[in-house]
Amino acid sequence: MKDNQAKYPQLRFKGFTDPWEQRKLSDFSKTTYGGGTPKTAVTEYWDGNIPWIQSSNLTVDDVQEVNLDKFITDDAIKNSAAKLIPANSIAIVTRVGVGKLTLMKQEFATSQDFLSLSELHVDEQFGLYSIYKLLQKELNNIQGTSIKGMTKADLLTKDIMIPVEKDEQIKIGSFFKQLDHLITLHQRKLAKLKELKQGYLQKLFPRNGSKFPQLRFAGFADAWEQRKVSELADRYDNLRVPITASERVAGETPYYGANGIQDYVERFTHNGEFVLVAEDGANDLQNYPVQYVDGKVWVNNHAHVLQAKEERVDNKFLTNALKHTNIEPYLVGGGRAKLNADVMMKINFKVPTLPEQVQIGKFFDNLDHLITLHQRKLEKLQELKKGYLQKMFC
């Protein structure tokens, strides 16, 4: 019974009822190719017109996206280990970055980390997504430790279920191609919004010792003044309480660590407007974790808790001022960099009058809200893709 059920996907396009058939990945194509890297020192092998891809040119989640940044010459194909792979071939990463793949619409060459399938016997897009689903399943079972991967020979023996009717393959492939296109559009919108925010951070805050920003809201002309964090905010680290995962009681209160929300728990440690600054365990030292929170929160001992002093500074402005500050020079420690409390309170930056702070704080708050909305839309689309992959493939 189970074997029979395995031949039918949970979700299908109308008009298709035939059972799917099991095939080896080796049955997907007439020809397979490995890869080869031309010597970088041989100048006549490079700056040609043949795309040469390596694992870093592909992403795990977007099989349509390829960042072409290196090209080789005909001499490289003739005189080096590189092979010219036909257009409309599926390139699959089998070593470093295993799980990535793409459909190349033009002739190309690859590093030795790839297996490429050419002269496909299945619809191109269907083949692409069925292999993508296979690789996601295999990721937990791949060979190797420091360099994870699978052999090309082993990959070609893997079983994949396919629809007998080519029309069903085409419909499935086209559906996922459109879904990935939508995901890519949202990723680009999100990236543009983040770039926009970085641009405004540069222009709405003074730079290079100046007391005046490049860009200001109407009605403000006063010079900004240098202030230390200790002059602007109080610290409430004494209220922090760490809880191990096994001891947390599930609830509705966000549980914050160095890099943001880790869980949701009962009760709270702080209630009000606060600025959380990573103490240790920051996952990005260049874009140091600083968060604005409002309401009941539980904060563990990996994030400092600041609250703006009334009539001195706005909490939202303080958040963005700290985000705009290069925190890295203030950190101590090696593998786990730490921002000591006393050092943090001595960090200084320029601040405008309180009304201008409020304007700047609101502006970035609205921009952050827009970024969050796009991030959630993107995550929903990515979850939708995962769900359809489970239901539309056997």
mmCIF file of C-alpha atoms in Angstrom:
data_model
loop_
_atom_site.group_PDB
_atom_site.id
_atom_site.type_symbol
_atom_site.label_atom_id
_atom_site.label_comp_id
_atom_site.label_asym_id
_atom_site.label_seq_id
_atom_site.Cartn_x
_atom_site.Cartn_y
_atom_site.Cartn_z
ATOM 1 C CA MET A 1 0.000 0.000 0.000
ATOM 2 C CA LYS A 2 2.768 2.409 0.982
ATOM 3 C CA ASP A 3 4.701 1.591 -2.193
ATOM 4 C CA ASN A 4 1.612 2.416 -4.243
ATOM 5 C CA GLN A 5 1.028 5.720 -2.369
ATOM 6 C CA ALA A 6 4.645 6.700 -2.985
ATOM 7 C CA LYS A 7 3.891 6.820 -6.715
ATOM 8 C CA TYR A 8 1.387 9.679 -6.326
ATOM 9 C CA PRO A 9 2.148 13.195 -5.051
ATOM 10 C CA GLN A 10 -0.246 14.751 -2.516
ATOM 11 C CA LEU A 11 -0.959 17.708 -4.776
ATOM 12 C CA ARG A 12 -1.296 17.646 -8.566
ATOM 13 C CA PHE A 13 -2.445 19.804 -11.452
ATOM 14 C CA LYS A 14 -5.848 18.867 -12.888
ATOM 15 C CA GLY A 15 -5.930 16.224 -15.554
ATOM 16 C CA PHE A 16 -2.997 14.130 -14.314
ATOM 17 C CA THR A 17 -3.708 10.806 -12.578
ATOM 18 C CA ASP A 18 -1.030 8.355 -13.759
ATOM 19 C CA PRO A 19 1.438 7.001 -11.183
ATOM 20 C CA TRP A 20 4.954 8.427 -11.217
ATOM 21 C CA GLU A 21 7.903 6.199 -12.106
ATOM 22 C CA GLN A 22 11.203 5.690 -10.300
ATOM 23 C CA ARG A 23 14.371 6.638 -12.149
ATOM 24 C CA LYS A 24 18.058 6.913 -11.322
ATOM 25 C CA LEU A 25 19.530 10.391 -11.578
ATOM 26 C CA SER A 26 21.822 8.949 -14.248
ATOM 27 C CA ASP A 27 18.689 8.450 -16.396
ATOM 28 C CA PHE A 28 18.034 12.209 -16.422
ATOM 29 C CA SER A 29 20.628 12.994 -19.073
ATOM 30 C CA LYS A 30 22.553 11.583 -21.997
ATOM 31 C CA THR A 31 25.915 13.002 -20.905
ATOM 32 C CA THR A 32 27.567 13.976 -17.637
ATOM 33 C CA TYR A 33 30.567 16.218 -17.053
ATOM 34 C CA GLY A 34 32.933 16.815 -14.180
ATOM 35 C CA GLY A 35 34.853 20.062 -13.804
ATOM 36 C CA GLY A 36 38.347 21.423 -14.136
ATOM 37 C CA THR A 37 40.056 24.615 -13.071
ATOM 38 C CA PRO A 38 42.425 26.404 -15.472
ATOM 39 C CA LYS A 39 45.639 27.661 -13.854
ATOM 40 C CA THR A 40 45.074 31.197 -12.635
ATOM 41 C CA ALA A 41 48.665 32.136 -13.447
ATOM 42 C CA VAL A 42 48.166 31.473 -17.162
ATOM 43 C CA THR A 43 46.750 34.811 -18.325
ATOM 44 C CA GLU A 44 45.619 33.554 -21.729
ATOM 45 C CA TYR A 45 43.130 31.236 -19.959
ATOM 46 C CA TRP A 46 41.180 34.116 -18.396
ATOM 47 C CA ASP A 47 39.085 37.160 -19.306
ATOM 48 C CA GLY A 48 37.416 35.343 -22.171
ATOM 49 C CA ASN A 49 33.718 34.918 -22.938
ATOM 50 C CA ILE A 50 32.958 31.441 -21.533
ATOM 51 C CA PRO A 51 31.321 31.563 -18.056
ATOM 52 C CA TRP A 52 33.328 29.652 -15.446
ATOM 53 C CA ILE A 53 31.381 28.916 -12.267
ATOM 54 C CA GLN A 54 32.360 27.721 -8.824
ATOM 55 C CA SER A 55 30.286 27.007 -5.713
ATOM 56 C CA SER A 56 30.451 30.624 -4.500
ATOM 57 C CA ASN A 57 28.601 31.786 -7.643
ATOM 58 C CA LEU A 58 25.455 29.896 -6.617
ATOM 59 C CA THR A 59 23.025 30.166 -3.705
ATOM 60 C CA VAL A 60 21.403 27.276 -1.864
ATOM 61 C CA ASP A 61 17.825 28.553 -2.064
ATOM 62 C CA ASP A 62 17.606 30.177 -5.498
ATOM 63 C CA VAL A 63 18.327 27.731 -8.311
ATOM 64 C CA GLN A 64 17.705 30.423 -10.945
ATOM 65 C CA GLU A 65 20.320 32.845 -9.599
ATOM 66 C CA VAL A 66 23.925 32.636 -10.842
ATOM 67 C CA ASN A 67 26.504 35.338 -10.184
ATOM 68 C CA LEU A 68 28.782 35.211 -13.223
ATOM 69 C CA ASP A 69 32.036 36.971 -12.334
ATOM 70 C CA LYS A 70 34.740 34.889 -14.060
ATOM 71 C CA PHE A 71 35.127 33.954 -17.715
ATOM 72 C CA ILE A 72 37.667 31.736 -19.461
ATOM 73 C CA THR A 73 38.954 31.601 -23.030
ATOM 74 C CA ASP A 74 38.895 29.011 -25.802
ATOM 75 C CA ASP A 75 42.586 28.374 -24.994
ATOM 76 C CA ALA A 76 41.563 27.241 -21.497
ATOM 77 C CA ILE A 77 39.126 24.723 -22.980
ATOM 78 C CA LYS A 78 41.730 23.418 -25.444
ATOM 79 C CA ASN A 79 44.805 23.327 -23.206
ATOM 80 C CA SER A 80 43.675 22.943 -19.569
ATOM 81 C CA ALA A 81 41.523 20.656 -17.432
ATOM 82 C CA ALA A 82 38.451 22.814 -18.129
ATOM 83 C CA LYS A 83 35.668 21.290 -20.247
ATOM 84 C CA LEU A 84 33.089 23.127 -22.358
ATOM 85 C CA ILE A 85 29.664 22.035 -21.107
ATOM 86 C CA PRO A 86 26.662 22.446 -23.433
ATOM 87 C CA ALA A 87 23.935 25.015 -22.846
ATOM 88 C CA ASN A 88 20.771 23.937 -20.971
ATOM 89 C CA SER A 89 22.729 21.693 -18.609
ATOM 90 C CA ILE A 90 22.128 21.341 -14.865
ATOM 91 C CA ALA A 91 25.263 22.110 -12.826
ATOM 92 C CA ILE A 92 25.266 20.459 -9.376
ATOM 93 C CA VAL A 93 27.738 21.198 -6.565
ATOM 94 C CA THR A 94 28.941 17.882 -5.108
ATOM 95 C CA ARG A 95 31.685 19.042 -2.729
ATOM 96 C CA VAL A 96 32.175 22.437 -1.057
ATOM 97 C CA GLY A 97 28.709 23.973 -0.850
ATOM 98 C CA VAL A 98 26.897 20.755 -1.711
ATOM 99 C CA GLY A 99 23.190 21.428 -2.159
ATOM 100 C CA LYS A 100 23.627 24.242 -4.679
ATOM 101 C CA LEU A 101 22.650 23.787 -8.309
ATOM 102 C CA THR A 102 21.477 25.763 -11.315
ATOM 103 C CA LEU A 103 20.329 25.446 -14.922
ATOM 104 C CA MET A 104 22.856 27.109 -17.225
ATOM 105 C CA LYS A 105 21.220 28.443 -20.382
ATOM 106 C CA GLN A 106 24.550 29.079 -22.168
ATOM 107 C CA GLU A 107 27.739 27.073 -22.664
ATOM 108 C CA PHE A 108 29.957 27.123 -19.569
ATOM 109 C CA ALA A 109 32.727 25.444 -17.585
ATOM 110 C CA THR A 110 32.943 24.586 -13.870
ATOM 111 C CA SER A 111 35.369 23.944 -11.063
ATOM 112 C CA GLN A 112 35.946 20.330 -10.054
ATOM 113 C CA ASP A 113 33.307 20.669 -7.316
ATOM 114 C CA PHE A 114 30.544 20.122 -9.905
ATOM 115 C CA LEU A 115 28.695 17.363 -11.692
ATOM 116 C CA SER A 116 26.834 18.610 -14.788
ATOM 117 C CA LEU A 117 23.964 16.828 -16.549
ATOM 118 C CA SER A 118 23.616 17.546 -20.280
ATOM 119 C CA GLU A 119 21.167 16.628 -23.056
ATOM 120 C CA LEU A 120 18.383 16.138 -20.537
ATOM 121 C CA HIS A 121 15.706 13.454 -20.917
ATOM 122 C CA VAL A 122 13.296 15.308 -18.607
ATOM 123 C CA ASP A 123 11.878 18.826 -18.681
ATOM 124 C CA GLU A 124 14.739 21.184 -17.714
ATOM 125 C CA GLN A 125 12.924 22.992 -14.908
ATOM 126 C CA PHE A 126 11.322 19.847 -13.500
ATOM 127 C CA GLY A 127 14.719 18.149 -13.473
ATOM 128 C CA LEU A 128 16.222 21.139 -11.690
ATOM 129 C CA TYR A 129 13.677 21.157 -8.856
ATOM 130 C CA SER A 130 13.493 17.399 -8.432
ATOM 131 C CA ILE A 131 17.288 17.335 -7.978
ATOM 132 C CA TYR A 132 17.038 20.334 -5.626
ATOM 133 C CA LYS A 133 14.566 18.368 -3.472
ATOM 134 C CA LEU A 134 16.824 15.296 -3.557
ATOM 135 C CA LEU A 135 19.835 17.325 -2.407
ATOM 136 C CA GLN A 136 17.903 18.831 0.513
ATOM 137 C CA LYS A 137 17.084 15.297 1.641
ATOM 138 C CA GLU A 138 20.666 14.111 1.238
ATOM 139 C CA LEU A 139 22.263 17.041 3.099
ATOM 140 C CA ASN A 140 22.002 15.243 6.436
ATOM 141 C CA ASN A 141 23.656 12.112 5.096
ATOM 142 C CA ILE A 142 26.541 13.498 3.047
ATOM 143 C CA GLN A 143 30.075 12.217 3.416
ATOM 144 C CA GLY A 144 33.049 14.043 4.843
ATOM 145 C CA THR A 145 33.672 16.215 7.892
ATOM 146 C CA SER A 146 35.482 19.510 7.268
ATOM 147 C CA ILE A 147 34.641 19.425 3.529
ATOM 148 C CA LYS A 148 31.212 17.849 3.217
ATOM 149 C CA GLY A 149 30.197 16.347 -0.076
ATOM 150 C CA MET A 150 29.170 13.310 -2.073
ATOM 151 C CA THR A 151 30.866 11.524 -4.924
ATOM 152 C CA LYS A 152 29.567 12.116 -8.431
ATOM 153 C CA ALA A 153 29.158 8.365 -8.914
ATOM 154 C CA ASP A 154 27.096 8.046 -5.732
ATOM 155 C CA LEU A 155 24.861 10.958 -6.664
ATOM 156 C CA LEU A 156 24.083 9.441 -10.068
ATOM 157 C CA THR A 157 22.744 6.255 -8.385
ATOM 158 C CA LYS A 158 20.116 8.178 -6.360
ATOM 159 C CA ASP A 159 16.460 7.384 -7.068
ATOM 160 C CA ILE A 160 14.019 10.116 -8.115
ATOM 161 C CA MET A 161 10.310 9.763 -8.905
ATOM 162 C CA ILE A 162 9.131 11.485 -12.104
ATOM 163 C CA PRO A 163 5.771 11.892 -13.878
ATOM 164 C CA VAL A 164 5.416 9.791 -16.992
ATOM 165 C CA GLU A 165 3.707 12.614 -18.886
ATOM 166 C CA LYS A 166 6.069 15.366 -20.039
ATOM 167 C CA ASP A 167 3.249 17.924 -19.748
ATOM 168 C CA GLU A 168 3.027 17.329 -16.004
ATOM 169 C CA GLN A 169 6.789 17.775 -15.682
ATOM 170 C CA ILE A 170 6.544 21.069 -17.582
ATOM 171 C CA LYS A 171 3.705 22.396 -15.396
ATOM 172 C CA ILE A 172 5.569 21.547 -12.166
ATOM 173 C CA GLY A 173 8.835 23.019 -13.401
ATOM 174 C CA SER A 174 7.131 26.204 -14.597
ATOM 175 C CA PHE A 175 5.271 26.575 -11.274
ATOM 176 C CA PHE A 176 8.472 26.456 -9.215
ATOM 177 C CA LYS A 177 10.336 28.697 -11.636
ATOM 178 C CA GLN A 178 7.668 31.377 -11.187
ATOM 179 C CA LEU A 179 7.718 30.906 -7.412
ATOM 180 C CA ASP A 180 11.503 31.292 -7.333
ATOM 181 C CA HIS A 181 11.216 34.402 -9.519
ATOM 182 C CA LEU A 182 8.802 35.892 -6.974
ATOM 183 C CA ILE A 183 11.185 34.999 -4.127
ATOM 184 C CA THR A 184 14.076 36.627 -6.001
ATOM 185 C CA LEU A 185 12.064 39.835 -6.516
ATOM 186 C CA HIS A 186 11.354 40.031 -2.774
ATOM 187 C CA GLN A 187 14.996 39.313 -1.945
ATOM 188 C CA ARG A 188 16.066 42.187 -4.196
ATOM 189 C CA LYS A 189 13.473 44.557 -2.716
ATOM 190 C CA LEU A 190 14.669 43.653 0.767
ATOM 191 C CA ALA A 191 18.317 44.149 -0.216
ATOM 192 C CA LYS A 192 17.499 47.571 -1.723
ATOM 193 C CA LEU A 193 15.673 48.665 1.433
ATOM 194 C CA LYS A 194 18.651 47.613 3.575
ATOM 195 C CA GLU A 195 21.003 49.512 1.255
ATOM 196 C CA LEU A 196 18.689 52.520 1.468
ATOM 197 C CA LYS A 197 18.846 52.379 5.248
ATOM 198 C CA GLN A 198 22.643 52.225 5.218
ATOM 199 C CA GLY A 199 22.706 55.219 2.893
ATOM 200 C CA TYR A 200 20.462 57.247 5.196
ATOM 201 C CA LEU A 201 22.564 56.244 8.216
ATOM 202 C CA GLN A 202 25.547 57.742 6.421
ATOM 203 C CA LYS A 203 23.758 60.963 5.467
ATOM 204 C CA LEU A 204 21.577 61.642 8.523
ATOM 205 C CA PHE A 205 24.511 61.324 10.953
ATOM 206 C CA PRO A 206 27.638 63.568 10.840
ATOM 207 C CA ARG A 207 30.803 62.050 9.366
ATOM 208 C CA ASN A 208 34.548 62.693 9.458
ATOM 209 C CA GLY A 209 34.513 64.920 12.532
ATOM 210 C CA SER A 210 31.797 67.234 11.226
ATOM 211 C CA LYS A 211 29.123 68.618 13.545
ATOM 212 C CA PHE A 212 26.555 68.714 10.746
ATOM 213 C CA PRO A 213 25.003 65.794 8.806
ATOM 214 C CA GLN A 214 24.732 65.861 5.010
ATOM 215 C CA LEU A 215 20.961 65.490 5.108
ATOM 216 C CA ARG A 216 18.530 67.041 7.619
ATOM 217 C CA PHE A 217 14.833 67.442 8.218
ATOM 218 C CA ALA A 218 13.461 70.934 7.610
ATOM 219 C CA GLY A 219 13.730 73.354 10.520
ATOM 220 C CA PHE A 220 16.953 72.022 12.073
ATOM 221 C CA ALA A 221 20.260 73.839 11.714
ATOM 222 C CA ASP A 222 22.079 73.582 15.092
ATOM 223 C CA ALA A 223 25.454 71.866 15.372
ATOM 224 C CA TRP A 224 25.460 68.370 16.886
ATOM 225 C CA GLU A 225 27.273 67.915 20.220
ATOM 226 C CA GLN A 226 29.618 65.147 21.384
ATOM 227 C CA ARG A 227 28.171 62.994 24.209
ATOM 228 C CA LYS A 228 29.087 59.752 25.995
ATOM 229 C CA VAL A 229 26.574 56.932 26.381
ATOM 230 C CA SER A 230 26.763 57.462 30.173
ATOM 231 C CA GLU A 231 25.463 61.029 29.691
ATOM 232 C CA LEU A 232 22.556 59.861 27.583
ATOM 233 C CA ALA A 233 21.336 56.576 29.040
ATOM 234 C CA ASP A 234 21.014 54.487 32.200
ATOM 235 C CA ARG A 235 22.038 50.837 32.277
ATOM 236 C CA TYR A 236 19.775 48.088 33.640
ATOM 237 C CA ASP A 237 22.001 45.022 33.334
ATOM 238 C CA ASN A 238 21.274 44.180 36.975
ATOM 239 C CA LEU A 239 17.770 43.004 36.027
ATOM 240 C CA ARG A 240 18.958 40.483 33.443
ATOM 241 C CA VAL A 241 18.300 36.780 34.104
ATOM 242 C CA PRO A 242 19.639 33.946 31.914
ATOM 243 C CA ILE A 243 17.517 30.787 31.597
ATOM 244 C CA THR A 244 18.705 27.552 30.019
ATOM 245 C CA ALA A 245 16.503 26.212 27.230
ATOM 246 C CA SER A 246 15.347 23.283 29.379
ATOM 247 C CA GLU A 247 14.173 25.610 32.164
ATOM 248 C CA ARG A 248 12.203 28.086 30.048
ATOM 249 C CA VAL A 249 8.426 28.117 30.427
ATOM 250 C CA ALA A 250 6.767 28.837 27.088
ATOM 251 C CA GLY A 251 4.873 32.121 26.953
ATOM 252 C CA GLU A 252 4.389 35.303 24.937
ATOM 253 C CA THR A 253 7.339 37.388 26.208
ATOM 254 C CA PRO A 254 10.289 37.689 23.776
ATOM 255 C CA TYR A 255 13.459 36.197 25.305
ATOM 256 C CA TYR A 256 16.443 38.222 24.049
ATOM 257 C CA GLY A 257 20.094 37.238 23.756
ATOM 258 C CA ALA A 258 23.024 38.915 22.035
ATOM 259 C CA ASN A 259 21.590 38.606 18.522
ATOM 260 C CA GLY A 260 17.889 39.115 19.104
ATOM 261 C CA ILE A 261 14.920 36.962 20.061
ATOM 262 C CA GLN A 262 15.857 33.390 20.985
ATOM 263 C CA ASP A 263 12.566 32.185 22.417
ATOM 264 C CA TYR A 264 9.235 33.223 23.968
ATOM 265 C CA VAL A 265 8.716 32.737 27.705
ATOM 266 C CA GLU A 266 6.424 33.559 30.636
ATOM 267 C CA ARG A 267 7.003 36.663 32.815
ATOM 268 C CA PHE A 268 9.579 39.378 32.030
ATOM 269 C CA THR A 269 12.744 41.083 33.297
ATOM 270 C CA HIS A 270 12.200 44.564 31.791
ATOM 271 C CA ASN A 271 9.088 46.550 30.883
ATOM 272 C CA GLY A 272 9.312 49.738 28.811
ATOM 273 C CA GLU A 273 11.429 51.264 26.040
ATOM 274 C CA PHE A 274 15.002 49.931 25.988
ATOM 275 C CA VAL A 275 18.029 49.582 23.722
ATOM 276 C CA LEU A 276 19.722 46.160 23.778
ATOM 277 C CA VAL A 277 23.402 45.991 22.845
ATOM 278 C CA ALA A 278 25.204 42.652 22.479
ATOM 279 C CA GLU A 279 27.684 42.038 25.304
ATOM 280 C CA ASP A 280 29.233 38.879 23.878
ATOM 281 C CA GLY A 281 28.327 36.313 21.255
ATOM 282 C CA ALA A 282 27.613 38.851 18.497
ATOM 283 C CA ASN A 283 27.243 37.063 15.153
ATOM 284 C CA ASP A 284 28.385 40.070 13.095
ATOM 285 C CA LEU A 285 31.032 42.441 14.451
ATOM 286 C CA GLN A 286 30.784 44.805 11.477
ATOM 287 C CA ASN A 287 26.991 45.103 11.769
ATOM 288 C CA TYR A 288 26.951 44.955 15.556
ATOM 289 C CA PRO A 289 23.649 43.761 17.102
ATOM 290 C CA VAL A 290 21.707 46.700 18.594
ATOM 291 C CA GLN A 291 17.938 46.357 19.097
ATOM 292 C CA TYR A 292 15.136 48.699 20.087
ATOM 293 C CA VAL A 293 12.437 47.050 22.245
ATOM 294 C CA ASP A 294 9.200 48.420 23.636
ATOM 295 C CA GLY A 295 7.096 46.584 26.215
ATOM 296 C CA LYS A 296 7.691 43.476 28.295
ATOM 297 C CA VAL A 297 10.872 41.557 27.437
ATOM 298 C CA TRP A 298 13.130 38.980 29.080
ATOM 299 C CA VAL A 299 16.838 39.682 28.571
ATOM 300 C CA ASN A 300 19.626 37.216 29.329
ATOM 301 C CA ASN A 301 23.205 38.052 30.312
ATOM 302 C CA HIS A 302 24.515 38.316 26.738
ATOM 303 C CA ALA A 303 22.955 41.718 25.983
ATOM 304 C CA HIS A 304 23.408 45.057 27.764
ATOM 305 C CA VAL A 305 20.200 46.950 28.559
ATOM 306 C CA LEU A 306 20.151 50.735 28.096
ATOM 307 C CA GLN A 307 17.334 53.219 28.573
ATOM 308 C CA ALA A 308 17.510 56.804 27.352
ATOM 309 C CA LYS A 309 17.478 59.527 30.000
ATOM 310 C CA GLU A 310 14.380 61.699 29.664
ATOM 311 C CA GLU A 311 14.940 65.073 28.010
ATOM 312 C CA ARG A 312 18.434 63.927 26.902
ATOM 313 C CA VAL A 313 17.959 61.425 24.118
ATOM 314 C CA ASP A 314 15.280 59.465 22.265
ATOM 315 C CA ASN A 315 15.516 55.650 22.552
ATOM 316 C CA LYS A 316 14.989 55.101 18.820
ATOM 317 C CA PHE A 317 17.632 57.697 17.996
ATOM 318 C CA LEU A 318 20.023 56.069 20.504
ATOM 319 C CA THR A 319 19.470 52.705 18.788
ATOM 320 C CA ASN A 320 20.417 54.042 15.362
ATOM 321 C CA ALA A 321 23.287 56.156 16.721
ATOM 322 C CA LEU A 322 24.823 53.002 18.209
ATOM 323 C CA LYS A 323 24.178 51.074 14.973
ATOM 324 C CA HIS A 324 25.997 53.849 13.129
ATOM 325 C CA THR A 325 28.954 53.629 15.543
ATOM 326 C CA ASN A 326 31.844 51.258 14.811
ATOM 327 C CA ILE A 327 31.748 49.071 17.948
ATOM 328 C CA GLU A 328 34.598 46.754 16.947
ATOM 329 C CA PRO A 329 37.456 48.906 18.396
ATOM 330 C CA TYR A 330 35.771 48.772 21.821
ATOM 331 C CA LEU A 331 35.643 44.959 21.956
ATOM 332 C CA VAL A 332 38.006 42.746 23.944
ATOM 333 C CA GLY A 333 38.689 39.018 23.764
ATOM 334 C CA GLY A 334 39.544 36.650 20.947
ATOM 335 C CA GLY A 335 37.131 34.088 19.541
ATOM 336 C CA ARG A 336 34.225 35.424 21.578
ATOM 337 C CA ALA A 337 34.568 39.210 21.454
ATOM 338 C CA LYS A 338 33.060 41.072 24.401
ATOM 339 C CA LEU A 339 31.799 44.612 24.955
ATOM 340 C CA ASN A 340 32.448 45.426 28.625
ATOM 341 C CA ALA A 341 29.785 47.525 30.331
ATOM 342 C CA ASP A 342 32.170 50.270 31.506
ATOM 343 C CA VAL A 343 33.669 50.570 28.032
ATOM 344 C CA MET A 344 30.216 50.762 26.418
ATOM 345 C CA MET A 345 29.213 53.646 28.688
ATOM 346 C CA LYS A 346 32.282 55.586 27.492
ATOM 347 C CA ILE A 347 31.441 55.251 23.793
ATOM 348 C CA ASN A 348 30.787 58.731 22.449
ATOM 349 C CA PHE A 349 29.092 60.142 19.381
ATOM 350 C CA LYS A 350 27.431 63.353 18.252
ATOM 351 C CA VAL A 351 23.780 64.083 19.033
ATOM 352 C CA PRO A 352 21.377 66.822 17.887
ATOM 353 C CA THR A 353 18.601 68.481 19.860
ATOM 354 C CA LEU A 354 15.865 66.186 21.227
ATOM 355 C CA PRO A 355 13.213 67.217 18.628
ATOM 356 C CA GLU A 356 15.604 66.378 15.783
ATOM 357 C CA GLN A 357 16.445 63.064 17.479
ATOM 358 C CA VAL A 358 12.744 62.200 17.598
ATOM 359 C CA GLN A 359 12.362 62.946 13.871
ATOM 360 C CA ILE A 360 15.360 60.781 12.984
ATOM 361 C CA GLY A 361 14.199 58.004 15.316
ATOM 362 C CA LYS A 362 10.722 57.935 13.759
ATOM 363 C CA PHE A 363 12.163 57.936 10.247
ATOM 364 C CA PHE A 364 14.323 54.863 10.902
ATOM 365 C CA ASP A 365 11.517 53.202 12.840
ATOM 366 C CA ASN A 366 9.255 53.460 9.762
ATOM 367 C CA LEU A 367 12.045 52.203 7.511
ATOM 368 C CA ASP A 368 12.735 49.266 9.846
ATOM 369 C CA HIS A 369 9.011 48.448 9.859
ATOM 370 C CA LEU A 370 9.025 48.328 6.053
ATOM 371 C CA ILE A 371 12.122 46.094 6.073
ATOM 372 C CA THR A 372 10.461 43.751 8.578
ATOM 373 C CA LEU A 373 7.320 43.488 6.425
ATOM 374 C CA HIS A 374 9.369 42.552 3.361
ATOM 375 C CA GLN A 375 11.420 40.085 5.426
ATOM 376 C CA ARG A 376 8.219 38.376 6.618
ATOM 377 C CA LYS A 377 6.803 38.224 3.084
ATOM 378 C CA LEU A 378 10.039 36.647 1.894
ATOM 379 C CA GLU A 379 10.033 34.093 4.722
ATOM 380 C CA LYS A 380 6.397 33.175 3.966
ATOM 381 C CA LEU A 381 7.236 32.620 0.300
ATOM 382 C CA GLN A 382 10.233 30.464 1.253
ATOM 383 C CA GLU A 383 8.039 28.398 3.586
ATOM 384 C CA LEU A 384 5.433 28.111 0.826
ATOM 385 C CA LYS A 385 8.113 26.758 -1.505
ATOM 386 C CA LYS A 386 9.161 24.144 1.055
ATOM 387 C CA GLY A 387 5.553 23.068 1.493
ATOM 388 C CA TYR A 388 4.910 22.743 -2.239
ATOM 389 C CA LEU A 389 8.157 20.778 -2.679
ATOM 390 C CA GLN A 390 6.862 18.256 -0.153
ATOM 391 C CA LYS A 391 3.387 17.983 -1.673
ATOM 392 C CA MET A 392 4.033 18.211 -5.410
ATOM 393 C CA PHE A 393 6.829 15.626 -5.584
ATOM 394 C CA CYS A 394 6.514 11.955 -4.662
#
